[in-house]
Coordinates of C-alpha atoms and ligand atoms in Angstrom, one line a residue:
M1074 CA 0.0 0.0 -0.2
S1075 CA 1.4 3.3 -0.9
G1076 CA 2.0 6.4 1.7
A1077 CA -0.9 8.0 0.0
E1078 CA -3.4 5.0 0.3
Q1079 CA -2.2 4.7 3.9
R1080 CA -2.9 8.1 4.9
G1081 CA -6.3 8.0 2.9
R1082 CA -7.1 4.7 5.3
R1083 CA -5.8 6.3 8.1
N1084 CA -8.2 9.4 7.7
T1085 CA -11.0 7.1 7.5
E1086 CA -10.5 5.0 10.4
L1087 CA -10.5 8.3 12.4
G1088 CA -14.2 8.2 11.1
E1089 CA -13.3 11.3 9.0
E1090 CA -14.4 11.1 5.2
P1091 CA -11.4 11.3 3.2
L1092 CA -10.1 14.6 1.4
G1093 CA -10.9 14.6 -2.6
D1094 CA -14.5 15.0 -3.3
R1095 CA -15.8 16.3 0.0
L1096 CA -17.5 19.5 0.1
P1097 CA -16.2 22.2 2.4
T1098 CA -16.1 21.6 6.3
L1099 CA -15.1 25.0 8.1
V1100 CA -14.2 24.9 12.2
A1101 CA -12.7 28.4 12.3
E1102 CA -13.6 31.3 10.3
P1103 CA -11.0 31.5 7.6
P1104 CA -8.2 32.7 8.1
G1105 CA -8.2 30.7 11.4
P1106 CA -5.8 31.6 14.3
R1107 CA -3.1 29.4 13.3
S1108 CA -3.0 30.9 9.6
L1109 CA -2.9 34.5 11.2
E1110 CA 0.0 33.7 13.8
M1111 CA 1.9 32.2 10.7
G1112 CA 0.9 35.1 8.4
E1113 CA 2.9 37.2 11.2
R1114 CA 5.8 34.9 11.3
L1115 CA 6.0 34.6 7.5
G1116 CA 6.3 38.6 7.4
E1117 CA 9.4 38.4 9.9
V1118 CA 11.1 36.1 7.1
E1119 CA 9.9 36.5 3.6
S1120 CA 10.7 39.6 1.7
R1121 CA 7.4 41.8 1.9
N1122 CA 6.5 41.7 -2.0
V1123 CA 6.3 38.0 -2.1
T1124 CA 3.0 36.9 -0.1
F1125 CA 0.0 39.2 0.3
L1126 CA -0.5 39.3 4.3
G1127 CA -4.0 40.9 5.5
P1128 CA -6.6 40.2 8.3
E1129 CA -8.7 38.2 5.7
F1130 CA -6.0 36.4 3.5
P1131 CA -4.3 34.1 3.2
V1132 CA -4.9 30.6 4.9
F1133 CA -1.7 28.3 5.2
W1134 CA -2.3 24.9 3.6
S1135 CA -1.4 22.0 4.7
E1136 CA -2.6 19.0 2.9
A1137 CA -4.9 18.5 -0.4
R1138 CA -6.0 15.5 -2.3
G1139 CA -8.4 15.7 -5.1
A1140 CA -10.4 19.0 -5.3
N1141 CA -10.0 19.2 -1.4
V1142 CA -7.4 21.6 0.3
R1143 CA -7.2 21.5 4.4
D1144 CA -5.7 24.7 5.9
V1145 CA -3.3 24.6 9.4
D1146 CA -7.2 25.3 11.4
G1147 CA -8.4 22.3 10.0
N1148 CA -10.9 23.9 7.8
V1149 CA -11.6 22.2 4.3
Y1150 CA -12.2 23.8 1.2
V1151 CA -13.1 23.3 -2.6
D1152 CA -10.6 24.2 -4.7
L1153 CA -11.5 26.1 -8.1
T1154 CA -8.1 27.5 -8.4
G1155 CA -6.2 24.0 -9.1
A1156 CA -3.0 25.8 -7.4
F1157 CA -2.5 28.0 -10.6
G1158 CA -3.9 25.5 -12.8
V1159 CA -1.3 22.9 -11.9
A1160 CA -3.0 20.2 -10.3
A1161 CA -4.9 19.0 -13.2
A1162 CA -5.3 15.6 -12.5
G1163 CA -6.3 16.5 -8.7
H1164 CA -3.9 17.3 -5.8
A1165 CA -1.8 14.4 -4.8
H1166 CA -3.4 11.9 -7.4
P1167 CA -2.3 8.5 -5.7
R1168 CA -1.0 7.3 -9.0
I1169 CA 1.4 10.4 -9.2
V1170 CA 2.2 10.1 -5.6
A1171 CA 2.9 6.3 -5.9
A1172 CA 5.5 7.5 -8.9
L1173 CA 7.1 9.9 -6.6
E1174 CA 7.6 7.6 -4.1
A1175 CA 9.1 4.8 -6.1
Q1176 CA 11.5 7.5 -7.6
S1177 CA 12.5 8.9 -4.6
A1178 CA 13.6 5.3 -3.0
R1179 CA 15.9 5.2 -6.3
L1180 CA 17.1 8.6 -7.7
V1181 CA 16.2 11.9 -6.2
H1182 CA 18.6 14.0 -8.5
G1183 CA 20.5 13.5 -11.3
M1184 CA 22.8 15.2 -14.0
G1185 CA 20.3 16.3 -16.7
D1186 CA 22.4 17.3 -19.3
V1187 CA 25.6 15.5 -18.6
H1188 CA 24.5 11.8 -17.1
P1189 CA 21.1 12.1 -17.8
P1190 CA 18.5 10.3 -15.6
E1191 CA 16.4 7.8 -17.3
G1192 CA 13.3 9.1 -16.5
K1193 CA 13.9 12.1 -18.4
L1194 CA 14.2 10.1 -21.8
A1195 CA 10.9 8.1 -20.9
F1196 CA 9.3 11.7 -20.3
L1197 CA 10.4 13.2 -23.4
E1198 CA 9.4 10.1 -25.5
H1199 CA 5.9 10.6 -24.1
L1200 CA 5.7 14.1 -24.5
G1201 CA 6.9 14.1 -28.1
A1202 CA 4.1 11.5 -28.9
L1203 CA 1.3 14.3 -27.8
V1204 CA 2.7 17.3 -29.6
P1205 CA 1.6 17.9 -33.6
W1206 CA 5.0 17.4 -35.2
S1207 CA 6.8 14.0 -36.4
E1208 CA 10.3 14.9 -34.9
P1209 CA 9.8 17.0 -32.1
R1210 CA 12.6 18.3 -30.0
T1211 CA 12.5 19.6 -26.6
V1212 CA 14.4 21.8 -24.0
L1213 CA 13.3 21.3 -20.6
A1214 CA 13.3 23.7 -17.5
S1215 CA 11.4 24.2 -14.4
S1216 CA 9.4 27.5 -14.4
G1217 CA 7.2 28.3 -17.3
S1218 CA 9.2 31.8 -17.3
E1219 CA 12.3 29.8 -18.3
A1220 CA 10.4 27.9 -21.2
V1221 CA 9.5 31.3 -22.8
E1222 CA 13.2 32.3 -22.3
V1223 CA 14.1 29.3 -24.2
A1224 CA 11.5 29.9 -26.8
L1225 CA 12.9 33.6 -27.2
K1226 CA 16.0 32.3 -27.7
T1227 CA 15.1 29.8 -30.5
A1228 CA 13.5 32.4 -32.1
L1229 CA 16.7 34.5 -32.3
L1230 CA 18.6 31.2 -33.3
A1231 CA 16.4 30.7 -36.0
T1232 CA 15.6 33.9 -37.6
G1233 CA 18.2 35.9 -36.7
R1234 CA 16.1 38.5 -35.2
S1235 CA 15.4 39.5 -31.6
G1236 CA 12.3 41.3 -31.9
V1237 CA 9.1 40.2 -30.8
V1238 CA 5.0 40.7 -31.4
A1239 CA 3.4 40.0 -28.0
F1240 CA -0.4 40.9 -27.2
T1241 CA -1.7 43.4 -24.6
G1242 CA -2.9 41.6 -21.8
G1243 CA -0.6 38.6 -22.3
Y1244 CA 1.3 37.1 -19.2
H1245 CA 4.4 35.1 -20.2
G1246 CA 6.4 35.1 -16.7
L1247 CA 8.7 37.6 -14.9
T1248 CA 12.2 36.6 -15.6
L1249 CA 13.8 39.7 -17.6
G1250 CA 13.3 38.1 -21.1
A1251 CA 9.8 36.7 -20.4
L1252 CA 8.7 40.3 -18.7
S1253 CA 9.8 42.1 -21.8
T1254 CA 6.9 40.1 -23.2
T1255 CA 4.2 40.5 -20.5
A1256 CA 2.1 43.4 -20.9
R1257 CA 1.1 44.1 -17.3
E1258 CA 2.3 47.6 -16.6
D1259 CA 2.5 46.9 -12.8
F1260 CA 5.1 44.1 -13.4
R1261 CA 7.3 45.9 -15.8
A1262 CA 7.3 49.6 -14.6
P1263 CA 9.9 48.9 -11.9
F1264 CA 12.3 47.2 -14.1
L1265 CA 11.8 48.9 -17.5
P1266 CA 15.8 49.7 -17.8
R1267 CA 16.4 46.0 -17.7
L1268 CA 14.0 44.7 -20.3
P1269 CA 15.2 44.7 -23.7
R1270 CA 13.0 47.3 -25.8
D1271 CA 12.2 45.5 -29.1
V1272 CA 8.9 44.0 -28.1
S1273 CA 5.8 45.2 -29.5
F1274 CA 2.1 44.6 -28.3
A1275 CA -0.9 44.2 -30.4
P1276 CA -4.0 44.4 -29.1
F1277 CA -5.9 41.2 -28.3
P1278 CA -9.2 41.0 -29.2
D1279 CA -11.9 42.1 -26.6
S1280 CA -15.2 41.0 -27.4
L1281 CA -16.8 42.3 -24.4
R1282 CA -16.0 45.6 -25.2
F1283 CA -16.1 45.9 -28.9
G1284 CA -18.1 42.8 -29.9
E1285 CA -18.1 41.3 -33.2
S1286 CA -15.4 43.7 -34.8
A1287 CA -12.9 42.9 -32.1
G1288 CA -11.3 40.2 -33.9
R1289 CA -10.8 42.4 -37.0
A1290 CA -9.6 45.6 -35.4
A1291 CA -7.1 43.7 -33.6
L1292 CA -5.6 41.9 -36.8
D1293 CA -5.7 45.5 -38.4
A1294 CA -3.6 46.8 -35.5
L1295 CA -1.5 44.0 -35.7
D1296 CA -1.0 45.0 -39.7
R1297 CA 0.3 48.1 -38.9
I1298 CA 2.7 47.2 -36.3
L1299 CA 4.3 44.3 -38.7
A1300 CA 4.1 46.9 -41.7
E1301 CA 5.8 49.7 -39.2
L1302 CA 8.5 47.3 -38.0
E1303 CA 9.3 46.1 -41.7
E1304 CA 9.6 49.9 -42.6
R1305 CA 12.1 50.1 -39.9
G1306 CA 13.9 47.2 -40.9
T1307 CA 13.4 45.1 -37.6
P1308 CA 10.9 42.7 -38.5
P1309 CA 10.1 40.4 -35.6
G1310 CA 11.9 36.9 -34.8
A1311 CA 8.6 36.0 -33.1
I1312 CA 4.8 36.3 -32.4
L1313 CA 3.9 35.0 -29.1
V1314 CA 0.9 34.5 -28.0
E1315 CA -1.5 32.8 -25.3
P1316 CA -4.5 30.8 -27.5
I1317 CA -6.4 31.9 -24.8
Q1318 CA -5.2 34.5 -22.4
G1319 CA -5.3 33.6 -18.6
R1320 CA -3.9 35.9 -16.2
A1321 CA -5.3 38.7 -18.4
G1322 CA -9.0 37.4 -17.2
V1323 CA -9.5 34.0 -19.0
R1324 CA -9.9 35.6 -22.6
V1325 CA -10.8 33.6 -25.6
P1326 CA -10.0 35.4 -28.9
P1327 CA -12.5 35.1 -31.8
R1328 CA -12.6 31.9 -33.6
G1329 CA -10.2 32.2 -36.6
F1330 CA -8.3 34.4 -35.1
L1331 CA -5.2 32.5 -34.0
G1332 CA -5.3 31.4 -37.7
E1333 CA -4.9 35.0 -38.8
V1334 CA -2.1 35.5 -36.4
A1335 CA -0.4 32.2 -37.8
R1336 CA -0.7 33.6 -41.5
R1337 CA 1.0 36.9 -40.5
A1338 CA 3.8 35.1 -39.0
R1339 CA 4.4 33.2 -41.9
D1340 CA 4.4 36.3 -44.0
A1341 CA 6.8 37.8 -41.7
E1342 CA 9.0 35.0 -41.5
A1343 CA 8.7 34.9 -37.8
L1344 CA 8.3 32.1 -35.5
L1345 CA 4.4 31.6 -34.3
V1346 CA 5.3 30.8 -30.5
F1347 CA 2.0 29.4 -28.3
D1348 CA 2.4 29.8 -24.7
E1349 CA 0.1 27.1 -23.6
I1350 CA 1.3 27.0 -19.9
F1351 CA -1.9 27.7 -18.6
T1352 CA -4.0 26.1 -21.3
G1353 CA -2.1 22.9 -22.0
F1354 CA -2.7 19.3 -21.0
G1355 CA -6.5 19.4 -21.1
R1356 CA -7.7 22.2 -19.3
T1357 CA -9.8 23.6 -22.5
G1358 CA -11.3 20.4 -23.3
S1359 CA -8.3 19.5 -25.8
I1360 CA -5.0 18.2 -24.8
F1361 CA -3.5 21.6 -26.5
A1362 CA -5.8 24.9 -26.9
F1363 CA -4.4 25.1 -30.3
E1364 CA -6.1 21.9 -31.7
E1365 CA -9.6 23.7 -31.5
E1366 CA -8.2 26.4 -34.1
G1367 CA -6.5 24.1 -36.3
V1368 CA -3.6 25.9 -36.1
V1369 CA -0.1 24.4 -35.5
P1370 CA 2.8 26.9 -33.9
D1371 CA 6.3 26.8 -34.6
L1372 CA 7.2 26.4 -30.9
L1373 CA 4.8 25.4 -27.7
C1374 CA 6.1 26.5 -24.4
L1375 CA 4.5 24.2 -21.6
G1376 CA 4.4 24.1 -17.7
K1377 CA 2.2 24.2 -15.1
A1378 CA 0.1 21.2 -15.2
M1379 CA 2.6 19.2 -16.9
G1380 CA 4.5 18.3 -14.0
G1381 CA 1.7 16.8 -12.2
G1382 CA 2.5 19.3 -9.4
L1383 CA 6.4 19.5 -9.4
P1384 CA 8.3 22.2 -11.2
L1385 CA 8.8 21.0 -14.9
S1386 CA 8.3 23.1 -18.0
A1387 CA 9.4 22.6 -21.8
C1388 CA 9.8 24.4 -25.0
V1389 CA 9.2 22.0 -27.7
G1390 CA 9.3 22.5 -31.5
P1391 CA 9.8 20.7 -34.7
R1392 CA 13.2 19.4 -35.5
E1393 CA 13.7 21.8 -38.4
V1394 CA 13.0 24.9 -35.9
M1395 CA 14.8 23.3 -33.1
D1396 CA 18.1 22.7 -35.0
A1397 CA 18.9 26.1 -34.9
W1398 CA 20.4 25.2 -31.7
P1399 CA 24.0 23.9 -32.5
P1400 CA 24.8 20.4 -31.4
S1401 CA 26.3 20.5 -28.1
A1402 CA 30.1 20.4 -28.1
G1403 CA 30.3 19.8 -24.2
E1404 CA 28.5 22.9 -22.7
A1405 CA 24.9 23.3 -23.2
L1406 CA 24.1 27.0 -24.5
H1407 CA 21.3 26.7 -22.2
T1408 CA 20.5 24.4 -19.3
S1409 CA 20.1 24.7 -16.1
T1410 CA 21.2 22.6 -12.6
F1411 CA 17.9 21.0 -12.3
L1412 CA 17.2 20.3 -15.8
G1413 CA 15.3 17.0 -16.5
H1414 CA 14.6 16.3 -12.8
P1415 CA 14.2 13.0 -12.0
L1416 CA 11.5 13.6 -9.6
A1417 CA 9.6 15.9 -11.9
C1418 CA 9.9 13.7 -14.8
A1419 CA 8.8 10.6 -12.6
S1420 CA 5.5 12.9 -11.7
A1421 CA 5.1 14.4 -15.2
S1422 CA 5.1 10.9 -16.8
A1423 CA 2.6 9.8 -14.2
F1424 CA 0.5 13.0 -15.2
L1425 CA 0.2 12.1 -18.8
D1426 CA -0.8 8.6 -18.0
V1427 CA -3.6 9.7 -15.8
M1428 CA -4.5 12.6 -18.6
E1429 CA -4.9 9.8 -20.9
E1430 CA -6.6 7.2 -19.0
E1431 CA -9.0 9.3 -17.3
A1432 CA -9.8 11.5 -20.2
L1433 CA -9.1 14.8 -18.9
P1434 CA -9.6 16.5 -22.0
E1435 CA -12.7 15.2 -22.4
R1436 CA -14.2 15.8 -18.6
A1437 CA -12.8 19.3 -18.7
R1438 CA -14.9 19.9 -21.9
L1439 CA -18.1 18.2 -20.3
E1440 CA -17.7 19.5 -17.1
G1441 CA -16.8 22.8 -18.4
D1442 CA -19.6 23.3 -21.0
R1443 CA -22.1 22.2 -17.9
F1444 CA -20.5 24.6 -15.5
R1445 CA -20.3 27.7 -17.8
S1446 CA -24.0 27.1 -19.3
R1447 CA -25.5 27.3 -15.6
L1448 CA -23.1 30.4 -14.6
R1449 CA -24.2 32.2 -17.7
D1450 CA -27.9 31.1 -17.0
E1451 CA -27.9 32.6 -13.5
L1452 CA -25.8 35.6 -13.9
E1453 CA -27.0 36.8 -16.9
A1454 CA -29.3 39.3 -15.2
C1455 CA -26.8 40.4 -12.9
P1456 CA -25.8 44.0 -13.7
W1457 CA -22.4 43.7 -12.5
V1458 CA -21.7 40.5 -14.5
G1459 CA -20.0 41.6 -17.9
E1460 CA -19.4 38.3 -19.0
V1461 CA -18.8 34.5 -18.1
R1462 CA -16.4 33.2 -20.5
G1463 CA -13.6 30.4 -21.1
R1464 CA -13.7 27.0 -22.5
G1465 CA -13.2 23.6 -20.8
L1466 CA -12.4 23.9 -17.1
F1467 CA -10.8 27.4 -17.9
L1468 CA -13.4 30.1 -16.9
G1469 CA -13.7 33.4 -15.9
V1470 CA -16.6 36.0 -14.8
E1471 CA -15.8 39.4 -15.3
L1472 CA -17.3 41.8 -12.9
I1473 CA -18.0 45.6 -14.2
H1474 CA -19.3 48.8 -12.9
T1475 CA -23.0 49.7 -13.3
G1476 CA -25.1 52.6 -12.8
A1477 CA -23.3 56.1 -12.8
D1478 CA -19.6 54.7 -12.9
A1479 CA -20.6 52.1 -15.8
E1480 CA -19.5 54.2 -18.9
G1481 CA -15.9 53.4 -20.2
E1482 CA -14.0 55.7 -22.6
G1483 CA -15.5 55.8 -25.7
R1484 CA -18.5 54.0 -27.2
D1485 CA -18.6 50.7 -29.6
E1486 CA -20.3 50.7 -33.0
A1487 CA -23.7 50.2 -31.6
S1488 CA -23.2 53.8 -29.8
S1489 CA -24.0 51.4 -26.4
P1490 CA -21.4 52.1 -23.3
R1491 CA -18.4 50.1 -23.3
P1492 CA -18.4 48.0 -19.6
R1493 CA -16.2 49.4 -17.3
P1494 CA -14.0 46.8 -15.5
W1495 CA -14.9 46.7 -11.5
A1496 CA -11.1 47.0 -10.3
G1497 CA -10.6 45.0 -7.4
A1498 CA -13.9 43.2 -7.4
G1499 CA -12.1 39.8 -8.4
A1500 CA -10.4 40.0 -5.1
H1501 CA -12.9 41.0 -3.2
L1502 CA -15.1 38.1 -4.3
A1503 CA -12.4 35.7 -3.7
T1504 CA -12.3 36.9 0.0
R1505 CA -15.6 36.5 0.6
L1506 CA -15.9 33.1 -1.1
L1507 CA -12.7 31.9 1.0
R1508 CA -14.9 32.4 4.0
R1509 CA -17.7 30.1 2.4
G1510 CA -14.6 27.5 1.8
L1511 CA -14.3 28.1 -2.0
L1512 CA -10.9 28.7 -2.9
V1513 CA -11.1 31.0 -6.4
L1514 CA -8.3 33.8 -7.5
P1515 CA -8.8 36.6 -9.1
A1516 CA -7.5 37.8 -12.5
G1517 CA -7.6 40.8 -15.1
D1518 CA -5.3 43.6 -15.3
R1519 CA -7.3 45.3 -12.8
G1520 CA -8.4 42.3 -10.5
E1521 CA -11.9 42.5 -12.2
V1522 CA -12.4 38.8 -12.8
V1523 CA -12.5 35.5 -10.8
E1524 CA -10.7 32.7 -12.6
L1525 CA -12.1 29.2 -12.4
T1526 CA -9.2 26.3 -13.0
P1527 CA -10.3 23.6 -11.0
P1528 CA -8.8 20.0 -11.0
L1529 CA -10.1 18.3 -14.2
T1530 CA -11.1 15.8 -12.0
I1531 CA -13.2 17.6 -9.7
D1532 CA -16.5 16.0 -8.7
R1533 CA -19.9 16.9 -10.5
R1534 CA -21.3 17.5 -6.6
Q1535 CA -18.4 19.7 -5.8
L1536 CA -19.0 21.7 -9.0
D1537 CA -22.7 22.1 -8.4
W1538 CA -22.3 23.3 -4.8
A1539 CA -19.4 25.8 -6.1
G1540 CA -21.5 27.0 -8.6
S1541 CA -24.5 27.8 -6.3
V1542 CA -22.1 29.6 -3.8
L1543 CA -20.3 31.7 -6.7
V1544 CA -23.6 32.3 -7.7
E1545 CA -25.0 33.7 -4.4
E1546 CA -21.9 35.6 -3.7
I1547 CA -22.1 37.4 -7.0
H1548 CA -25.5 38.2 -6.9
Q1549 CA -24.9 39.9 -3.3
L1550 CA -21.7 41.8 -4.0
R1551 CA -23.3 45.1 -4.3
R1552 CA -25.8 44.6 -0.9
Ligands
LIG2958 C1 0.5 31.6 -19.9 C2 1.5 31.9 -19.1 N1 2.8 31.8 -19.4 C3 3.9 31.8 -18.3 C4 3.7 31.9 -16.9 C5 4.9 31.7 -16.5 O1 5.2 30.8 -15.6 P1 5.8 30.4 -14.2 O2 5.2 31.4 -13.2 O3 6.1 29.0 -13.9 O4 7.2 30.8 -14.4 C6 2.2 31.9 -16.9 C7 2.0 31.7 -15.2 O5 1.2 31.9 -14.5 C8 1.1 31.9 -17.4 O6 0.1 31.6 -17.3

């Protein structure tokens, strides 16, 4: 019996329903006294910018399984964050835990790019069978940001050009190269002098504000940017885009948009890079979000769910693109100490098995469609809900101003006011929901969205309960 199974049995023997598919149990109003006390201690040891510490936030996690999290005060929550979308197979899936236990008994750390651990090969072969190229080549890394760094380096090697076109709202990570392509001003402003300047931002379609013409307007703007770069003699080496923007508030572009971006990348002889770090591995109802659009990129950035809970990321592309990297002459040009870490590769291989055997993409589509339809129906009449959007179990609810403050700058074609984002409403709602036993995260440039990215294994009863609580709290937001 694995350690995970033993723990599950222990809980049951204690007369407690094991964590996984439970509804919440709150024993102390969150954050309880232990979380508050730990928050004070954390403030004494961690740099003050890292964890937001307040009287209502956060709770310290002690245990998680399936779609349940238990905090240090003993409160049990339903998790609609998937811990940043990572826990696609559910927290501590027994199969992944067993693979980790077996691996840690054999080889904890290896020499990724020198004497490779055997598990690196097994994982790369499995990953290679999922991507759309017959001869894929991969560089592994640990964080999503680093996968984006590798994509940017690959584009420079392949095209000889360092310029990048990225999109407004786009989030690609916070290391300096990745940050130069991340559009959020608050993340960029303090570090501007360190950031490469050859990144242009094209507008990502915003259908809530610009309706059906959003895609067209965004493509026209992209055309203008590309023409200007061409005129200046600095065409881009890459066009970098999230097929569905995540941290921008789960923004889905209109159908056909990605195909049009792909055409422009081809015409500009730039690499088309899809950042599927958030969307990949079933979250949107297919293994990769690009499958829905029938567009194949030149490079794919992967991370988050891929590691099954351990830090693992990748930049993958077809051999003809990735062979822009020269053969190794003894020193890899891009590597890191933990590249191809045996525990991360074991966990990731087990995750891929679970994704396939439990048909997680299909589950995400089925449950996601159902959940989104329900939220749309029950929130349709709520004046401060701008949009319920997303695909699969990658959903966002945008909150907007109503009444006198409703009108944003300008008007759309039909001359009706453009909805104005309700800044901070996502965080406010997240705090209220925490007190109901539901974990969600805010998203959007101004924190105007609640982002819903639960484990793809979440039980229907949990989703139904979460839907009721979410709808109730959203309706009550203004009262
Ligand atoms: C689309 C996307 N790209 C890149 C990143 C950066 O990944 P990491 O935080 O692992 O560096 C994120 C993280 O949220 C992301 O959502």
